């Protein structure tokens, strides 16, 4: 509903009887995904302009000789004693920009746990059938594993054919290791291989409230499912009160998502400007071929492999799928976090693709936690690339080990920025590739993280569509169009299963 709502929202206060109330009226304006796309493109353009035109001499001309201290707000730095009004303005604009980006990310994180708890309890309690739940669960996990293995295989194929490692000289390699060695060491120290038994055991929270407070998504999903299932097993009149409560809370959270998404286009601009202004495109330089291989692999997954899934198994056309999920893809790209994007991914699948909440509320949170096809693909390419840099020949057995470890590592990767690179350490270790190679690819990690997160989210949506179609839990395009054309208050999807 929120994406519809945002497509042309106007709100204001009116008098209703003796009360003043907020009202919302609809006007056709530009669709949200276009606004976000414009924010994204403008962000890239402005970020590149700042990166190329704003350098140390620009700061010097404004009386700033230690720009890092100035932007960090350290006021008593001698070198910045002559700061001009222009420098103050630049710092204000920079801080304001970061504030908007961070505000938006906080808003999304604020919503991620409650939306899963409330909608999953309502979804599971409306299933009324345990065998259906385990069937959906089995399909979901099975398809997630298959797509992840396919993604790594695509990555390995591309890296073996193009051999990006051959485009980087030994000198450049050692230069990167010297420059980024310390940062790489921090990543290596942070990595530890997941134990399969512990990983499974950890899905069961010792304390569900702690799981919610910590935002441990798999535990949250488990606890919510359990509550939902238990609700179907107690007396109906008691269950109804609880389900109605959670159903109403789902609507409350959706309203909050609507409010947060109002700043999405500006926030996307702010997030992208910050990253691009800092990194620029120069960093790609000698790593351009490696980066292109990763991006080409991700694009192959998103635009060639997934369509096979959602068209043949999901019954959804190319245009319908990408039009529906584009806001989630764009947000994933800007935030580099599939967990933070989750509320929007859920809205796109439910409202724009017409997938029933009982499937999406189950499949998507699990996907945002364990299904990282883009990350796995990137880990495959990075492993082969680093091996090539160090003149190592990877055997077929080595590459199969990479498929296995990268699948497990991607399951253990949290949906937040940069974790894929930490888990890469485990993949490299499994076949004895030198870990210091991480330093070489560290500089381009954020840009590739944005791309792989977008692929991760696309994969979640594809699997959600396939599972929903197999359960008959997806609307036809006509039904979606009819629902979208209804006035918002009459939208039946705005009501919970108890009202249907
Ligand atoms: N940023 C990715 C995600 O949130 C994870 C990663 O590859 O670092 O999906």
CSV table of C-alpha atoms and ligand atoms in Angstrom, one decimal, residues 336-339 372 375 413-421 449 452-453 456, ligand 1:
chain,number,residue,atom,x,y,z
A,336,UNK,CA,24.2,-1.9,0.8
A,337,UNK,CA,22.1,-3.7,3.4
A,338,UNK,CA,19.5,-6.3,2.6
A,339,UNK,CA,18.2,-6.3,6.2
A,372,UNK,CA,23.0,-14.0,-0.5
A,375,UNK,CA,27.6,-12.1,-2.1
A,413,UNK,CA,26.7,-13.4,6.2
A,414,UNK,CA,24.5,-10.8,7.9
A,415,UNK,CA,22.6,-8.5,5.6
A,416,UNK,CA,24.6,-5.4,6.5
A,417,UNK,CA,27.3,-3.5,4.6
A,418,UNK,CA,30.7,-5.1,4.2
A,419,UNK,CA,30.1,-8.5,5.9
A,420,UNK,CA,30.5,-10.4,2.7
A,421,UNK,CA,34.1,-9.5,2.6
A,449,UNK,CA,28.8,-4.4,-2.0
A,452,UNK,CA,25.8,-7.5,-4.8
A,453,UNK,CA,23.2,-6.4,-2.2
A,456,UNK,CA,20.7,-10.5,-3.1
B,1,LIG,N1,25.8,-6.0,2.1
B,1,LIG,C1,25.3,-7.4,1.8
B,1,LIG,C2,23.8,-7.5,2.1
B,1,LIG,O1,23.4,-6.8,2.9
B,1,LIG,C3,26.1,-8.4,2.4
B,1,LIG,C4,27.5,-8.4,1.9
B,1,LIG,O2,27.8,-9.0,0.8
B,1,LIG,O3,28.4,-7.7,2.5
B,1,LIG,O4,23.1,-8.2,1.5
